[in-house]
mmCIF file of C-alpha atoms in Angstrom:
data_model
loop_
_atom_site.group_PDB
_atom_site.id
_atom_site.type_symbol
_atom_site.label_atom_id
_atom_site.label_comp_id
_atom_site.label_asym_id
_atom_site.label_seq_id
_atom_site.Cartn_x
_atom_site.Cartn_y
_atom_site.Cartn_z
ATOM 1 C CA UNK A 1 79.673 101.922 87.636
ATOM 2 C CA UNK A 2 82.256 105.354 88.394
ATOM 3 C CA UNK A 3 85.399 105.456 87.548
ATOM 4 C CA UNK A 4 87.458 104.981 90.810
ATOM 5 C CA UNK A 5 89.196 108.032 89.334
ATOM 6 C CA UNK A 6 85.487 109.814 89.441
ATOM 7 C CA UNK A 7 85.255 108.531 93.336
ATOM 8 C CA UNK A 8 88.544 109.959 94.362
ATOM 9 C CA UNK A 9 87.885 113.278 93.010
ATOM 10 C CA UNK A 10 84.149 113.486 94.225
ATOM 11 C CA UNK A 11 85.721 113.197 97.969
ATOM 12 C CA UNK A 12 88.150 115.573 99.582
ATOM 13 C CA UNK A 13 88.448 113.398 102.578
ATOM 14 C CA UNK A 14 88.301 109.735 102.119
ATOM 15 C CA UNK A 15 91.073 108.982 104.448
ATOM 16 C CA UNK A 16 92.660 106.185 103.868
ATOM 17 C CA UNK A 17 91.090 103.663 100.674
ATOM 18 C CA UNK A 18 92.059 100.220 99.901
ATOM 19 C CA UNK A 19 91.045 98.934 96.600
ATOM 20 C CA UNK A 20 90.971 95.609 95.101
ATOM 21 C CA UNK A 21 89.956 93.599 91.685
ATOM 22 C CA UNK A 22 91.357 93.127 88.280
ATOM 23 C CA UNK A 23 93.384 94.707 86.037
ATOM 24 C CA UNK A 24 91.219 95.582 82.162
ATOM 25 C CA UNK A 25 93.551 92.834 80.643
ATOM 26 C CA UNK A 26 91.827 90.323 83.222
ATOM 27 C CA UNK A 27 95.722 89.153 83.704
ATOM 28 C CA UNK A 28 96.163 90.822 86.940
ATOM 29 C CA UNK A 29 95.068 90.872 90.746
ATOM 30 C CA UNK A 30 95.407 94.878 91.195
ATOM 31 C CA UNK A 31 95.705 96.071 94.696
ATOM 32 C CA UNK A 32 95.517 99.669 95.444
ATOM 33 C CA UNK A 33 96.334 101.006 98.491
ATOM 34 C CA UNK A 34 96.651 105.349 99.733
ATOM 35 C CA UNK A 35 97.020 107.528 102.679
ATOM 36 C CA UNK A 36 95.911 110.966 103.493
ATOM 37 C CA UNK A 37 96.570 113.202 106.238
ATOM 38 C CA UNK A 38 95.535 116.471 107.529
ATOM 39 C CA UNK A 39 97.779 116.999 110.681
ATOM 40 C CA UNK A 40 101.702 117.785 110.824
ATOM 41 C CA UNK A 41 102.120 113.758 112.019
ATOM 42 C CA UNK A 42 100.139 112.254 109.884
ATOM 43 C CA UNK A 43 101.187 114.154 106.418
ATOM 44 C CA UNK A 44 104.973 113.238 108.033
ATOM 45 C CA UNK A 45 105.124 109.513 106.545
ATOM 46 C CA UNK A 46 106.373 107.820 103.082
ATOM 47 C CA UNK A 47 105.662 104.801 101.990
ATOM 48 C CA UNK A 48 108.564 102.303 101.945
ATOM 49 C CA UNK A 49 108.952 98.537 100.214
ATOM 50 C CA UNK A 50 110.203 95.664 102.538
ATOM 51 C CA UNK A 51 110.543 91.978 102.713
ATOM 52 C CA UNK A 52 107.584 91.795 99.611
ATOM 53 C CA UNK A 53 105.147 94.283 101.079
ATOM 54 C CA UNK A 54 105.174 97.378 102.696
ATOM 55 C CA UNK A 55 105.452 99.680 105.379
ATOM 56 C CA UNK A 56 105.226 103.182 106.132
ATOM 57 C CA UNK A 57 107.979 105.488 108.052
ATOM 58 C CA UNK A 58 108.301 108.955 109.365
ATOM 59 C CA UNK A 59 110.055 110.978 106.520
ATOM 60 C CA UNK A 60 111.352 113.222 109.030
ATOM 61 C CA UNK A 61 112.080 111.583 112.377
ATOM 62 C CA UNK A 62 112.256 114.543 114.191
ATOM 63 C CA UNK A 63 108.808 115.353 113.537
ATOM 64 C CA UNK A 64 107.303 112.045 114.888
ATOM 65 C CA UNK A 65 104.839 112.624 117.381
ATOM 66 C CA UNK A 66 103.041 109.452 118.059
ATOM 67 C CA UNK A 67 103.591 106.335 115.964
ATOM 68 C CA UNK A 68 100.754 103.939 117.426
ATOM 69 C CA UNK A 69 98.075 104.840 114.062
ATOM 70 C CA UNK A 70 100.361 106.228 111.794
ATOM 71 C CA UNK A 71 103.526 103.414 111.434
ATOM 72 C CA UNK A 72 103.001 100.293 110.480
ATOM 73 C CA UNK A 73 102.832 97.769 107.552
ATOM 74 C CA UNK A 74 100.172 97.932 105.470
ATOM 75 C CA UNK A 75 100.966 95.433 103.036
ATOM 76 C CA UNK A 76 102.370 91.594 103.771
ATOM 77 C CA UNK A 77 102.660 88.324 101.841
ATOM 78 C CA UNK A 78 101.672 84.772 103.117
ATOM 79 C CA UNK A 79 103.332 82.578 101.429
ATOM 80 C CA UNK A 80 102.501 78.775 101.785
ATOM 81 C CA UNK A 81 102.260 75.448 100.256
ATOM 82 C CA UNK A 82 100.226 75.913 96.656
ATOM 83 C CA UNK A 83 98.649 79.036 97.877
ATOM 84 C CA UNK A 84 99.784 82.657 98.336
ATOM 85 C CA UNK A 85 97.814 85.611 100.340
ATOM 86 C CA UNK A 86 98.571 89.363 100.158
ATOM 87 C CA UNK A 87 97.254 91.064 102.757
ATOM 88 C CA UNK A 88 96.209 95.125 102.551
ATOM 89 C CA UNK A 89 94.842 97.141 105.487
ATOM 90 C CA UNK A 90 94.693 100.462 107.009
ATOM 91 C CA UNK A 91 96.335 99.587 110.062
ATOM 92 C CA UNK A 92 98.837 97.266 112.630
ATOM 93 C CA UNK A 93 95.631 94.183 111.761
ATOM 94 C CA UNK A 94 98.034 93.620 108.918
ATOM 95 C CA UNK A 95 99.589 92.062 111.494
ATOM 96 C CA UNK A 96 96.943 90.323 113.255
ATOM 97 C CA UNK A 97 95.447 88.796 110.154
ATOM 98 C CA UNK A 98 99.028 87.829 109.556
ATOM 99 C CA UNK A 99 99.545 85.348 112.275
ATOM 100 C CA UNK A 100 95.805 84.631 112.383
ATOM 101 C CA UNK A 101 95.860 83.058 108.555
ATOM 102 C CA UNK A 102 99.544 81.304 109.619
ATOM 103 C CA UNK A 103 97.944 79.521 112.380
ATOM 104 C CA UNK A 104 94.842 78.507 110.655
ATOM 105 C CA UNK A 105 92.510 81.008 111.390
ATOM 106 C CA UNK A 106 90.266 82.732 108.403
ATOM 107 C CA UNK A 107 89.827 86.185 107.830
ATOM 108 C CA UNK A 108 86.901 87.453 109.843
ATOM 109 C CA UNK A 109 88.087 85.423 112.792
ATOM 110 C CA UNK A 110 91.246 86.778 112.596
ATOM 111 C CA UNK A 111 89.846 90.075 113.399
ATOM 112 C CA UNK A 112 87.926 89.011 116.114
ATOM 113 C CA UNK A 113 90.087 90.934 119.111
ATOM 114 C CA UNK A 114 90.327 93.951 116.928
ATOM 115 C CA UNK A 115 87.807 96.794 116.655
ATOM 116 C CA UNK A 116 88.065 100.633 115.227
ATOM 117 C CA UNK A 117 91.008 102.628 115.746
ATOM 118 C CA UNK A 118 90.932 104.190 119.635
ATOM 119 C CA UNK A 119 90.915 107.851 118.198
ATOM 120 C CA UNK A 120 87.418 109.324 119.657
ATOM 121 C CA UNK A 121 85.789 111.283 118.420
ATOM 122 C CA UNK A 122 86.417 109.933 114.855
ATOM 123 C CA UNK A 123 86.667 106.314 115.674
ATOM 124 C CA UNK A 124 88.007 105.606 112.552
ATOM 125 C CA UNK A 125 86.971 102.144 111.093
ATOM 126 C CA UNK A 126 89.421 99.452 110.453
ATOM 127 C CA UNK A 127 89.734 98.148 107.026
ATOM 128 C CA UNK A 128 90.673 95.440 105.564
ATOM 129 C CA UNK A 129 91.735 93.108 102.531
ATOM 130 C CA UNK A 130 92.747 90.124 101.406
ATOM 131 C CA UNK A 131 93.831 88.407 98.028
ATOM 132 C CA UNK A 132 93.985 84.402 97.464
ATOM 133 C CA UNK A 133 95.716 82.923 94.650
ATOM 134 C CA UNK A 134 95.778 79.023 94.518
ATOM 135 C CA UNK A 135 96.096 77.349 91.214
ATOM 136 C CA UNK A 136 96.016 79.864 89.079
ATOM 137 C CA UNK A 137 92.308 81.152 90.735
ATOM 138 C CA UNK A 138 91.945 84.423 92.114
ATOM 139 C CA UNK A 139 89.428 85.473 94.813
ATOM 140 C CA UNK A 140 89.810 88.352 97.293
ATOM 141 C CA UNK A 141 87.742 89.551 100.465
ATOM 142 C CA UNK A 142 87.558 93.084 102.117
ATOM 143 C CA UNK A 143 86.273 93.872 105.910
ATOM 144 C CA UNK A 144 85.043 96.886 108.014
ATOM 145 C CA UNK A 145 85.451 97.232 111.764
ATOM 146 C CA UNK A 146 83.862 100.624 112.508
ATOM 147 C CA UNK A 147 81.795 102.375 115.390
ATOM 148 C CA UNK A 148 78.079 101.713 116.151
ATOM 149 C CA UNK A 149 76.223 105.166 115.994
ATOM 150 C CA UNK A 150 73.280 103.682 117.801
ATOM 151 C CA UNK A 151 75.597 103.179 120.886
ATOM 152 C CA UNK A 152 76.835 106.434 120.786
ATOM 153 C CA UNK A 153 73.262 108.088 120.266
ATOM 154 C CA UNK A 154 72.402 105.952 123.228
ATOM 155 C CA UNK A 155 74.806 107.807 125.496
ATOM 156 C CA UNK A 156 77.636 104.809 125.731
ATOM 157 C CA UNK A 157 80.816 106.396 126.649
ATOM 158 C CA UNK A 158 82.315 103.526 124.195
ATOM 159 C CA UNK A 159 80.622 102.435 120.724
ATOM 160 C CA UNK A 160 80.225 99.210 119.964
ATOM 161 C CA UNK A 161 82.013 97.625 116.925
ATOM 162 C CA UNK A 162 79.797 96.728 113.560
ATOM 163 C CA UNK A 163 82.048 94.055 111.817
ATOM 164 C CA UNK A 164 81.660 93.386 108.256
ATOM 165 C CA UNK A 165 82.815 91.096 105.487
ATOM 166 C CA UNK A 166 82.538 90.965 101.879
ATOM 167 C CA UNK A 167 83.570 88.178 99.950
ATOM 168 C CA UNK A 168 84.587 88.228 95.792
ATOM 169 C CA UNK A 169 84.975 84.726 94.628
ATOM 170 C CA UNK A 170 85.028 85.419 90.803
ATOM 171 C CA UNK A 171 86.666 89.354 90.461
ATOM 172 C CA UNK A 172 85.704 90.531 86.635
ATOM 173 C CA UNK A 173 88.527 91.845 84.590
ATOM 174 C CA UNK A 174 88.384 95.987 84.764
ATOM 175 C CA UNK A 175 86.840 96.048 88.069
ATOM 176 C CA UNK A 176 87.394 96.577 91.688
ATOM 177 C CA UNK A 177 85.636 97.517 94.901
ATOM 178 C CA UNK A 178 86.550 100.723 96.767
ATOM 179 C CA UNK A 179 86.712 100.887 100.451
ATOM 180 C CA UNK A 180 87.643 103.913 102.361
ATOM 181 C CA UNK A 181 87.574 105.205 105.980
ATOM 182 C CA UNK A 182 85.533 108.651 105.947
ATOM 183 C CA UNK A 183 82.469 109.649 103.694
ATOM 184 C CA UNK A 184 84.149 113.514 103.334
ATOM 185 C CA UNK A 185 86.230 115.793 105.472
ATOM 186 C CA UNK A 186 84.433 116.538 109.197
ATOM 187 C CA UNK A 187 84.632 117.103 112.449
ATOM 188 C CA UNK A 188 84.634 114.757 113.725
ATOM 189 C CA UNK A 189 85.185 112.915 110.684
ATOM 190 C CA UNK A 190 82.291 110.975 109.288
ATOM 191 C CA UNK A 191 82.715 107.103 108.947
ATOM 192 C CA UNK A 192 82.127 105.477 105.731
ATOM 193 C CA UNK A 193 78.603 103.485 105.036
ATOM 194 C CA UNK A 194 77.556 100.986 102.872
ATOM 195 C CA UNK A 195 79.294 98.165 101.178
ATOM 196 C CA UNK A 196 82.554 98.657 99.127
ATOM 197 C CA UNK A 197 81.438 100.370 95.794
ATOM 198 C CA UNK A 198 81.967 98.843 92.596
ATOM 199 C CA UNK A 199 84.444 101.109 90.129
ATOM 200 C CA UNK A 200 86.424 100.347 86.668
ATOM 201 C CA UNK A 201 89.948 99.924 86.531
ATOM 202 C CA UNK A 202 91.253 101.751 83.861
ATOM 203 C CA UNK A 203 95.348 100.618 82.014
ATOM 204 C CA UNK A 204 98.583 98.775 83.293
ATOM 205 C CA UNK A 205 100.040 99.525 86.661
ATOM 206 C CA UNK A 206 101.838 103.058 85.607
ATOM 207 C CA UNK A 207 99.167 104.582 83.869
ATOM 208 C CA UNK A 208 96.560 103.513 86.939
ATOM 209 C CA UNK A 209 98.719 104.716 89.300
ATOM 210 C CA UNK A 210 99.493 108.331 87.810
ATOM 211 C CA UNK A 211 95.737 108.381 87.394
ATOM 212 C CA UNK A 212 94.665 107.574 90.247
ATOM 213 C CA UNK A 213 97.638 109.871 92.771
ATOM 214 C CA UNK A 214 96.524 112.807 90.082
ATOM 215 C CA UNK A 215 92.707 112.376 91.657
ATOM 216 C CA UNK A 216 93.444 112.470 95.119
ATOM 217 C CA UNK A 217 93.005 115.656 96.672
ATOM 218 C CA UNK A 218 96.218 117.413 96.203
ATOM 219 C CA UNK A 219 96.251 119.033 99.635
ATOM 220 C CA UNK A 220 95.761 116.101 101.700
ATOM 221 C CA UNK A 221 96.901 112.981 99.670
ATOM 222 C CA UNK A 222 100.447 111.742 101.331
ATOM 223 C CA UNK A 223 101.434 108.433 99.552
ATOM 224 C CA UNK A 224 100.228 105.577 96.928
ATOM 225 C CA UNK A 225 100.633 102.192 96.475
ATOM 226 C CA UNK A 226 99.785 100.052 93.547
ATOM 227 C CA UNK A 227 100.349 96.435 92.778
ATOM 228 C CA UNK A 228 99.942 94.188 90.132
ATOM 229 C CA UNK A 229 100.193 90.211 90.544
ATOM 230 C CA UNK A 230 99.781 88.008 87.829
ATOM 231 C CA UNK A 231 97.820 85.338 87.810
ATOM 232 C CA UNK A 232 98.987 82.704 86.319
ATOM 233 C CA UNK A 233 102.635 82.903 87.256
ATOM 234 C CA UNK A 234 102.655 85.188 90.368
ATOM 235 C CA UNK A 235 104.908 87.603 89.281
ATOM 236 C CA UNK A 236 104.476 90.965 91.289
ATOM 237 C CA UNK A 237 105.033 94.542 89.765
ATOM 238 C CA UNK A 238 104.382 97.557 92.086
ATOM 239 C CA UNK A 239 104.307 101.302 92.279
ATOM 240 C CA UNK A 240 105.152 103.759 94.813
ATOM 241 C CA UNK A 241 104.166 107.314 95.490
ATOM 242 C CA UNK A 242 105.216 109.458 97.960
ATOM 243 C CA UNK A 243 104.574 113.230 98.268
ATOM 244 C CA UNK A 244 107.558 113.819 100.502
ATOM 245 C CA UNK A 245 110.728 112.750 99.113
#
């Protein structure tokens, strides 16, 4: 089991990378959430904190090109009776998952009208997470929506979608799993394989968050997002990184 410090740095391209698991103290769900960009648009966004989660904006308006991939929230709370659920995605499914949970639908259905990102030729995946707390337990889930390279090397004009879900009912204290959108910089840009990876989680919230920002690739990392919930009482500490601003 790597580092995820060793995984950031073995990758110039990852994309965008959600991680979840527990902190080393075991006292902690630890979300990890980070964007990278390599065009003018994308590398124009920050990271801002709202209403409990989180969304991203255009740090220079001016600039904005087109919004429909690059703003939106990727972080948002559920609250309800004796349970809480954070949800963490690459994407506007934040939303979707949002108002599919609310009305009683689970995670994977939930995602059921949404598919990869409509950005050929990269189709980049979709990907997604959620963490459960309920009576002091902790369990989380993560998903994949990505592009069917059989389709493709069939000659469909559109890929199918290959729709994945992993499920972590008992997270181990100074772990995670690590899911990303590209295997390494391309073009077009290669989609990820494989299940999430297992990594250690290394310190508190500051010290894993200057680690980790300090091992994304320096020319193409944009913003960070770390967050620490604990356990037993629900109390919420988070950390923000932006490289604009």
């Amino acid at each position: 089991m790597d580092a995820l410090e060793k995984k950031l740095k073995e990758n110039e391209y990852p994309g965008r990378g959600i991680v979840l698991g527990r902190s080393e103290d075991g006292k902690s769900a630890v979300a990890v959430y980070f964007i990278m960009g390599r065009s003018e648009n994308s590398r124009n966004r920050v990271f801002i904190e709202e209403d409990g989660g989180l969304r991203t904006q255009a740090f220079d308006p001016s600039k904005l090109k087109d919004p429909s991939l690059i703003i939106y929230s990727p972080v948002r709370v559920l609250a309800e009776p004796g349970k809480t659920t954070t949800i963490v995605t690459n994407g506007d499914q934040t939303d979707t998952i949002y108002e599919g949970l609310k009305n009683g639908a689970g995670f994977t259905r939930s995602l059921e009208s949404r598919t990869f990102e409509p950005d050929a030729p990269n189709y980049t995946p979709r990907i997604s997470g959620i963490q459960k707390f309920k009576g002091g337990n902790y369990s989380f889930s993560l998903s994949i929506l990505k592009s069917d390279p059989a389709s493709l090397a069939s000659g469909a004009k559109q890929p199918g979608t290959l729709r994945y879900t992993f499920d972590y009912a008992s997270p181990v204290a100074g772990t995670g799993r690590y899911i990303h959108t590209y295997r390494g910089n391309g073009d077009p840009l290669p989609s990820v394989e494989g299940e999430p990876e297992l990594v250690s989680l290394k310190g508190d919230l500051d010290s894993l968050a200057a680690s980790v920002w300090e091992s994304l690739n320096a020319g193409n990392k944009i913003s960070l997002y770390v967050r620490f919930t604990d356990i037993e009482s629900g109390r919420v500490t988070t950390k923000v990184l932006n490289k604009n601003g």
